[in-house]
Amino acid sequence: MTTAPDADGRPAGGTAYGPLTGLRVLDLATLFAGPLAATLLGDFGADVVKVEHPRRPDPSRGHGPARDGHGLWWKLLGRNKRTLTLDLSTGGGREALLRLVSGADVVVENFRPGTLERWGLGWQELSAANPRLVLARVTAFGQFGPYAHRPGFGTLAEAMSGFAAITGEPGGPPTLPPFGLADSIAGIATAYAVMAALAGRDRTGEGQVVDLALIEPILTALGPHPLWYDQLGHVQPRTGNRSVNNAPRNTYRTADGSWVAVSTSAQSVAERVMTLVGRPELAEEAWFADGAGRAAHADELDEAVGSWIARHPREDVLAAFDKAEAAAAPVQDVREVMTDPQYAALGTLAEVDDPDLGPLRMQNVLFRLTGTPGAIRWSGRAHGADTDAVLTEAGYAPAEVAALRAAGAV
């Protein structure tokens, strides 16, 4: 369960959570990589202040299903963040942000290159306000180059990186993921980049700019594809669920209509699978001695494994693979994920008390630390819920906050 925040949005009683306690982050970003990076920092104790336009809230508040008018995606993405409204294009909003920056460690933004500069909030102004600031700039294509000015989203990164080209069935169309894959990878990469920049600041005493393009982390996730092409001219085709590096590797339908996934990346596992399914003679073939040879005979291996699995219900298949020390897992939808005993043992799904919706279950913090663990302190808060508190901390008197509000700056 989470700790309900005090009136200023901090954990009740000032309780410290995580190794990043004391770090101040201003989250100016939207949809989705930048905000996810800020969420990951907040999960481990950073005081994250989400800055939104007074009249145009973060679009993630309205993305996907809602309950009782409350967007559920925002409850996840906005967790552990206090919420502030500022119109950065106004003089009052600009001045307020610079005052907040003077006491911050990190700013995360994903405006198109040149936008902050147009508002008088570029690196020159921000670093003048705080020479120790780390500015994380997350865009589709980076801060320079022929595409830098273009609008872009994760879908374009999934297409440009080569991911879509190798995803899908042979002879079928390139396939995009049905969720924000490139954004998610970029969000995790941005959090890592911020921590690297902060480590650099510890040595030099000076902040710096993180320039992260959505098209790059997903290319890293694809592994050696550029190297294979550079050295061998090799272009990986679409292979569906199969791998060009080992076999059997696929999803297989069980006797009760469920599905299991099998992987044989290790030679010893592949041999044990053949024994399990009653085809040990295949493991004696010369071509079976390495992953590439097995992949070249995937049809034969799939038939052997698939026909055996098709004769047994899923639970029996999984039990037999477990006993044989062979790698298999159920193909689960979210309903089974929510009740999976391994996820339960790890605490992967946490229950969070939400003031609008009551108990919510969502993904827990990304990893476990034995000494300074992270925590979900609260779920995504209302638009502008902490505006007065955050500005008061920055030195604004109540009358000044009221004047900013009257002017439309907050």
Coordinates of C-alpha atoms in Angstrom, one line a residue:
M1 CA 0.0 0.0 0.0
T2 CA 1.1 3.6 -0.6
T3 CA 1.6 6.4 1.9
A4 CA -1.0 9.2 1.3
P5 CA 0.7 12.5 0.5
D6 CA 0.4 15.5 2.8
A7 CA -1.3 18.6 1.5
D8 CA 1.9 19.6 -0.4
G9 CA 2.0 16.2 -2.1
R10 CA 5.0 14.8 -0.1
P11 CA 4.8 11.5 1.7
A12 CA 3.0 11.8 5.0
G13 CA 5.4 12.6 7.9
G14 CA 8.2 13.5 5.5
T15 CA 9.1 9.8 5.1
A16 CA 12.1 9.3 2.8
Y17 CA 11.9 6.7 0.1
G18 CA 14.7 5.4 -2.1
P19 CA 18.3 6.4 -3.0
L20 CA 17.2 9.5 -5.0
T21 CA 15.5 11.2 -2.0
G22 CA 16.5 14.9 -2.1
L23 CA 16.7 15.0 -5.9
R24 CA 14.4 17.6 -7.5
V25 CA 13.0 16.9 -11.0
L26 CA 10.9 19.1 -13.2
D27 CA 8.9 17.1 -15.7
L28 CA 7.8 19.3 -18.6
A29 CA 7.4 16.4 -21.0
T30 CA 4.3 14.6 -22.5
L31 CA 3.5 11.4 -24.3
F32 CA 5.4 9.2 -23.1
A33 CA 9.2 8.6 -23.0
G34 CA 10.0 11.8 -21.0
P35 CA 7.3 11.4 -18.4
L36 CA 8.2 7.7 -18.0
A37 CA 11.8 8.7 -17.2
A38 CA 10.6 11.1 -14.6
T39 CA 8.3 8.4 -13.1
L40 CA 11.2 6.0 -12.8
L41 CA 13.2 8.7 -11.0
G42 CA 10.2 9.4 -8.7
D43 CA 9.8 5.8 -7.9
F44 CA 13.2 5.8 -6.2
G45 CA 12.7 8.9 -4.1
A46 CA 13.1 12.0 -6.4
D47 CA 10.7 14.8 -5.7
V48 CA 9.2 15.1 -9.2
V49 CA 7.1 18.1 -10.1
K50 CA 4.9 17.6 -13.2
V51 CA 4.5 20.9 -15.1
E52 CA 1.4 21.1 -17.3
H53 CA -0.3 23.8 -19.3
P54 CA -3.1 25.4 -17.2
R55 CA -5.7 24.8 -20.0
R56 CA -4.2 21.8 -21.8
P57 CA -3.4 19.0 -19.4
D58 CA -0.9 16.3 -20.3
P59 CA -2.7 14.2 -23.1
S60 CA -1.9 11.0 -21.2
R61 CA -4.7 12.0 -18.8
G62 CA -7.1 11.2 -21.6
H63 CA -5.3 8.2 -23.2
G64 CA -6.9 4.8 -23.1
P65 CA -9.8 3.6 -20.8
A66 CA -11.1 5.7 -18.0
R67 CA -13.1 4.9 -14.9
D68 CA -15.6 7.5 -13.5
G69 CA -13.9 10.1 -15.7
H70 CA -10.4 9.4 -14.4
G71 CA -7.8 8.3 -17.0
L72 CA -6.2 5.1 -15.8
W73 CA -2.9 5.5 -17.7
W74 CA -2.3 8.8 -16.0
K75 CA -2.7 7.1 -12.6
L76 CA 0.3 5.0 -13.5
L77 CA 2.4 7.6 -15.4
G78 CA 1.7 10.4 -13.0
R79 CA 2.5 8.4 -9.8
N80 CA 5.0 9.9 -7.4
K81 CA 4.7 13.3 -9.0
R82 CA 3.3 16.6 -7.7
T83 CA 1.4 18.5 -10.2
L84 CA 1.9 22.2 -11.1
T85 CA 0.4 24.3 -13.9
L86 CA 2.4 26.9 -15.8
D87 CA 2.0 28.5 -19.2
L88 CA 5.7 28.7 -20.2
S89 CA 4.9 31.0 -23.1
T90 CA 3.9 33.8 -20.7
G91 CA 6.3 36.1 -18.9
G92 CA 4.9 34.9 -15.5
G93 CA 5.2 31.3 -16.4
R94 CA 8.8 31.8 -17.7
E95 CA 9.8 33.6 -14.5
A96 CA 8.3 30.9 -12.3
L97 CA 10.0 28.1 -14.2
L98 CA 13.4 29.8 -13.9
R99 CA 12.8 30.2 -10.2
L100 CA 12.0 26.6 -9.8
V101 CA 15.0 25.6 -12.0
S102 CA 17.3 27.4 -9.6
G103 CA 16.5 24.8 -6.9
A104 CA 16.2 21.8 -9.2
D105 CA 18.6 19.1 -10.3
V106 CA 16.9 17.8 -13.5
V107 CA 14.5 19.1 -16.1
V108 CA 12.9 16.7 -18.5
E109 CA 11.3 18.1 -21.7
N110 CA 10.2 16.8 -25.1
F111 CA 9.2 19.9 -27.0
R112 CA 10.3 20.2 -30.6
P113 CA 13.8 21.6 -30.9
G114 CA 13.8 25.4 -30.6
T115 CA 10.6 25.6 -28.6
L116 CA 12.2 26.3 -25.3
E117 CA 14.6 28.7 -27.0
R118 CA 11.6 30.6 -28.5
W119 CA 10.2 31.1 -25.0
G120 CA 13.6 32.3 -23.6
L121 CA 14.0 29.0 -21.7
G122 CA 16.8 27.4 -23.7
W123 CA 20.0 25.9 -22.2
Q124 CA 21.7 29.3 -22.0
E125 CA 18.9 30.6 -19.7
L126 CA 18.4 27.5 -17.7
S127 CA 22.1 26.9 -17.0
A128 CA 22.5 30.5 -16.1
A129 CA 19.7 30.1 -13.5
N130 CA 21.4 26.8 -12.3
P131 CA 24.9 25.8 -13.5
R132 CA 24.4 22.4 -11.9
L133 CA 21.2 21.6 -13.8
V134 CA 20.9 18.5 -16.0
L135 CA 18.5 19.1 -18.9
A136 CA 17.2 15.9 -20.5
R137 CA 15.8 16.7 -24.0
V138 CA 13.8 13.8 -25.5
T139 CA 12.7 14.1 -29.1
A140 CA 11.9 11.9 -32.0
F141 CA 15.0 12.6 -34.0
G142 CA 17.4 14.5 -31.7
Q143 CA 18.4 18.2 -31.4
F144 CA 20.1 18.4 -34.8
G145 CA 20.2 16.8 -38.2
P146 CA 17.9 16.8 -41.3
Y147 CA 14.9 15.4 -39.4
A148 CA 15.3 17.3 -36.1
H149 CA 12.5 19.8 -37.0
R150 CA 9.9 17.0 -37.8
P151 CA 7.2 16.0 -35.4
G152 CA 7.5 12.3 -34.4
F153 CA 6.3 9.6 -32.1
G154 CA 7.4 6.2 -31.1
T155 CA 5.6 4.6 -34.0
L156 CA 8.1 6.3 -36.4
A157 CA 11.0 5.1 -34.3
E158 CA 9.7 1.5 -34.5
A159 CA 9.5 1.9 -38.3
M160 CA 12.8 3.7 -38.9
S161 CA 14.9 1.6 -36.6
G162 CA 14.4 -1.7 -38.4
F163 CA 12.2 -3.2 -35.7
A164 CA 9.0 -3.3 -37.9
A165 CA 10.9 -4.7 -40.8
I166 CA 11.9 -7.8 -39.0
T167 CA 8.6 -8.2 -37.1
G168 CA 5.7 -10.3 -38.6
E169 CA 5.2 -13.4 -40.5
P170 CA 7.4 -14.3 -43.6
G171 CA 5.8 -12.8 -46.6
G172 CA 3.5 -10.6 -44.5
P173 CA 3.6 -6.9 -43.9
P174 CA 6.0 -5.2 -41.4
T175 CA 4.3 -5.2 -38.0
L176 CA 4.2 -2.4 -35.4
P177 CA 3.8 -3.3 -31.7
P178 CA 0.4 -2.6 -30.2
F179 CA 1.9 -0.5 -27.4
G180 CA 4.5 2.2 -27.0
L181 CA 7.6 0.0 -27.3
A182 CA 10.0 2.7 -28.5
D183 CA 8.7 5.2 -26.0
S184 CA 9.1 2.7 -23.2
I185 CA 12.7 1.8 -24.1
A186 CA 13.5 5.5 -24.6
G187 CA 12.0 6.3 -21.2
I188 CA 14.2 3.8 -19.4
A189 CA 17.2 5.0 -21.4
T190 CA 16.5 8.6 -20.5
A191 CA 16.4 7.7 -16.8
Y192 CA 19.8 6.0 -17.2
A193 CA 21.1 9.0 -19.1
V194 CA 20.0 11.4 -16.4
M195 CA 21.8 9.3 -13.7
A196 CA 25.0 9.2 -15.9
A197 CA 24.8 13.0 -16.3
L198 CA 24.3 13.4 -12.5
A199 CA 27.3 11.2 -11.8
G200 CA 29.3 13.4 -14.2
R201 CA 28.1 16.5 -12.2
D202 CA 29.4 14.9 -9.0
R203 CA 32.9 14.9 -10.6
T204 CA 32.9 18.3 -12.4
G205 CA 30.4 20.3 -10.4
E206 CA 28.6 21.3 -13.7
G207 CA 25.4 20.2 -15.3
Q208 CA 24.9 19.3 -18.9
V209 CA 22.4 18.5 -21.6
V210 CA 21.1 15.0 -22.4
D211 CA 20.1 14.8 -26.0
L212 CA 18.1 11.5 -26.5
A213 CA 16.3 10.6 -29.7
L214 CA 13.5 8.0 -29.8
I215 CA 15.0 6.4 -32.9
E216 CA 18.2 5.4 -31.0
P217 CA 17.5 3.3 -27.9
I218 CA 15.3 0.9 -29.9
L219 CA 18.1 0.5 -32.4
T220 CA 20.4 -0.5 -29.5
A221 CA 17.7 -3.0 -28.4
L222 CA 17.9 -4.7 -31.8
G223 CA 21.4 -5.8 -31.1
P224 CA 23.9 -6.7 -33.8
H225 CA 21.8 -6.0 -36.9
P226 CA 23.9 -3.0 -38.1
L227 CA 27.1 -5.0 -37.4
W228 CA 25.8 -8.0 -39.3
Y229 CA 25.0 -5.8 -42.3
D230 CA 28.3 -3.8 -42.1
Q231 CA 30.5 -7.0 -42.0
L232 CA 28.4 -9.5 -43.9
G233 CA 25.7 -7.6 -45.8
H234 CA 23.2 -9.7 -43.9
V235 CA 19.6 -8.3 -43.6
Q236 CA 17.4 -10.3 -41.3
P237 CA 14.1 -11.3 -42.8
R238 CA 10.7 -11.6 -41.0
T239 CA 10.5 -15.0 -39.4
G240 CA 7.4 -14.8 -37.3
N241 CA 7.9 -16.5 -33.9
R242 CA 11.0 -18.3 -35.2
S243 CA 14.6 -17.4 -34.6
V244 CA 17.4 -17.5 -37.1
N245 CA 19.8 -18.4 -34.3
N246 CA 18.1 -21.5 -32.7
A247 CA 15.2 -23.9 -32.9
P248 CA 12.8 -25.1 -31.7
R249 CA 11.7 -21.6 -30.8
N250 CA 8.0 -20.9 -31.2
T251 CA 4.6 -20.8 -29.6
Y252 CA 2.6 -24.1 -29.6
R253 CA -1.0 -24.8 -29.1
T254 CA -1.9 -27.3 -26.3
A255 CA -4.6 -29.9 -26.1
D256 CA -6.9 -27.6 -24.1
G257 CA -6.6 -24.7 -26.6
S258 CA -4.0 -22.7 -24.6
W259 CA -0.6 -21.7 -25.9
V260 CA 3.0 -22.1 -24.6
A261 CA 6.2 -20.6 -25.7
V262 CA 9.4 -22.7 -26.0
S263 CA 13.0 -21.5 -26.2
T264 CA 16.1 -23.5 -26.8
S265 CA 18.9 -20.9 -26.8
A266 CA 21.2 -23.3 -25.0
Q267 CA 22.3 -26.5 -26.7
S268 CA 21.7 -28.6 -23.6
V269 CA 18.1 -27.4 -23.4
A270 CA 17.4 -28.2 -27.0
E271 CA 18.7 -31.8 -26.4
R272 CA 16.5 -32.2 -23.3
V273 CA 13.4 -31.0 -25.3
M274 CA 14.0 -33.6 -28.0
T275 CA 14.2 -36.3 -25.3
L276 CA 11.0 -35.0 -23.6
V277 CA 8.9 -35.0 -26.8
G278 CA 10.1 -38.5 -27.7
R279 CA 12.4 -37.6 -30.6
P280 CA 15.9 -38.1 -29.1
E281 CA 17.2 -39.3 -32.5
L282 CA 16.9 -35.7 -33.8
A283 CA 19.6 -34.6 -31.3
E284 CA 22.0 -37.0 -32.9
E285 CA 21.8 -35.4 -36.3
A286 CA 24.9 -33.4 -37.3
W287 CA 22.9 -30.3 -38.0
F288 CA 21.6 -30.3 -34.5
A289 CA 25.0 -29.5 -33.0
D290 CA 24.5 -25.7 -33.1
G291 CA 21.7 -23.1 -33.1
A292 CA 22.1 -22.1 -36.8
G293 CA 21.9 -25.7 -37.9
R294 CA 18.8 -26.3 -35.8
A295 CA 17.2 -23.1 -37.1
A296 CA 17.7 -24.4 -40.7
H297 CA 15.6 -27.4 -39.7
A298 CA 12.9 -25.5 -37.9
D299 CA 10.0 -27.2 -39.8
E300 CA 11.1 -30.6 -38.6
L301 CA 11.7 -29.5 -35.0
D302 CA 8.5 -27.5 -34.8
E303 CA 6.5 -30.6 -36.0
A304 CA 8.2 -32.8 -33.4
V305 CA 7.6 -30.4 -30.5
G306 CA 4.3 -29.0 -31.7
S307 CA 2.7 -32.5 -32.2
W308 CA 3.7 -33.6 -28.7
I309 CA 2.4 -30.4 -27.0
A310 CA -0.8 -30.6 -29.0
R311 CA -1.6 -34.0 -27.2
H312 CA -1.3 -32.6 -23.7
P313 CA -3.1 -29.8 -21.7
R314 CA -1.1 -26.7 -20.8
E315 CA -0.5 -27.5 -17.2
D316 CA 0.8 -31.0 -18.0
V317 CA 3.1 -29.5 -20.7
L318 CA 4.5 -27.0 -18.3
A319 CA 5.0 -29.6 -15.6
A320 CA 6.8 -31.9 -18.0
F321 CA 9.1 -29.1 -19.2
D322 CA 9.9 -28.1 -15.7
K323 CA 10.7 -31.6 -14.7
A324 CA 13.0 -32.0 -17.7
E325 CA 14.7 -28.6 -17.0
A326 CA 13.6 -27.4 -20.4
A327 CA 12.5 -23.8 -21.0
A328 CA 8.8 -23.2 -21.5
A329 CA 6.3 -20.6 -20.3
P330 CA 2.5 -20.1 -20.7
V331 CA 1.4 -17.4 -23.2
Q332 CA -0.5 -15.2 -20.7
D333 CA -2.9 -12.4 -21.2
V334 CA -3.2 -9.7 -18.6
R335 CA -5.8 -11.6 -16.7
E336 CA -3.2 -14.4 -16.0
V337 CA -0.4 -11.9 -15.4
M338 CA -2.5 -10.5 -12.5
T339 CA -2.6 -13.8 -10.8
D340 CA 0.7 -15.4 -11.8
P341 CA 2.5 -16.8 -8.7
Q342 CA 6.0 -15.7 -9.8
Y343 CA 4.9 -12.1 -10.2
A344 CA 3.1 -12.3 -6.9
A345 CA 6.3 -13.6 -5.2
L346 CA 8.3 -10.7 -6.7
G347 CA 5.7 -8.1 -5.8
T348 CA 5.7 -7.0 -9.4
L349 CA 2.1 -5.7 -9.0
A350 CA 1.5 -3.2 -6.2
E351 CA -1.8 -2.1 -4.7
V352 CA -2.1 1.7 -4.5
D353 CA -4.7 3.7 -2.6
D354 CA -6.1 6.3 -4.9
P355 CA -8.3 9.2 -3.6
D356 CA -10.5 9.1 -6.7
L357 CA -10.9 5.3 -7.4
G358 CA -9.9 3.5 -4.2
P359 CA -7.4 0.6 -4.4
L360 CA -5.6 0.3 -7.7
R361 CA -3.2 -2.4 -8.9
M362 CA -0.4 -1.4 -11.2
Q363 CA 3.2 -2.3 -12.0
N364 CA 5.5 -1.8 -9.0
V365 CA 8.9 -0.1 -9.1
L366 CA 11.1 -1.5 -11.8
F367 CA 13.6 -3.3 -9.7
R368 CA 14.4 -4.2 -6.1
L369 CA 17.1 -2.7 -4.0
T370 CA 18.0 -4.4 -0.7
G371 CA 19.2 -1.3 1.1
T372 CA 17.3 1.7 -0.3
P373 CA 14.2 0.4 -2.1
G374 CA 11.9 2.5 -4.1
A375 CA 8.1 2.8 -3.5
I376 CA 4.9 4.0 -5.0
R377 CA 4.0 6.8 -2.7
W378 CA 0.8 7.9 -4.5
S379 CA -0.9 7.5 -7.9
G380 CA -1.3 10.3 -10.5
R381 CA -2.7 13.4 -8.9
A382 CA -5.3 15.9 -10.2
H383 CA -4.3 18.6 -12.8
G384 CA -2.5 21.4 -10.9
A385 CA -3.2 19.9 -7.5
D386 CA 0.1 21.2 -6.0
T387 CA 0.5 24.5 -7.9
D388 CA 0.1 26.7 -4.8
A389 CA 2.4 24.5 -2.6
V390 CA 5.2 24.3 -5.2
L391 CA 5.1 28.0 -6.0
T392 CA 5.1 28.8 -2.2
E393 CA 8.2 26.6 -1.8
A394 CA 9.8 28.7 -4.5
G395 CA 9.2 31.9 -2.6
Y396 CA 5.9 33.2 -4.1
A397 CA 3.5 34.9 -1.7
P398 CA -0.2 34.0 -1.9
A399 CA -0.9 37.3 -3.6
E400 CA 1.7 36.7 -6.2
V401 CA 0.3 33.2 -7.0
A402 CA -3.2 34.8 -7.3
A403 CA -1.8 37.3 -9.7
L404 CA -0.2 34.6 -11.8
R405 CA -3.5 32.8 -11.9
A406 CA -5.4 35.9 -12.9
A407 CA -3.0 36.5 -15.7
G408 CA -3.4 32.9 -17.0
A409 CA 0.2 32.0 -16.3
V410 CA -0.9 29.2 -13.9

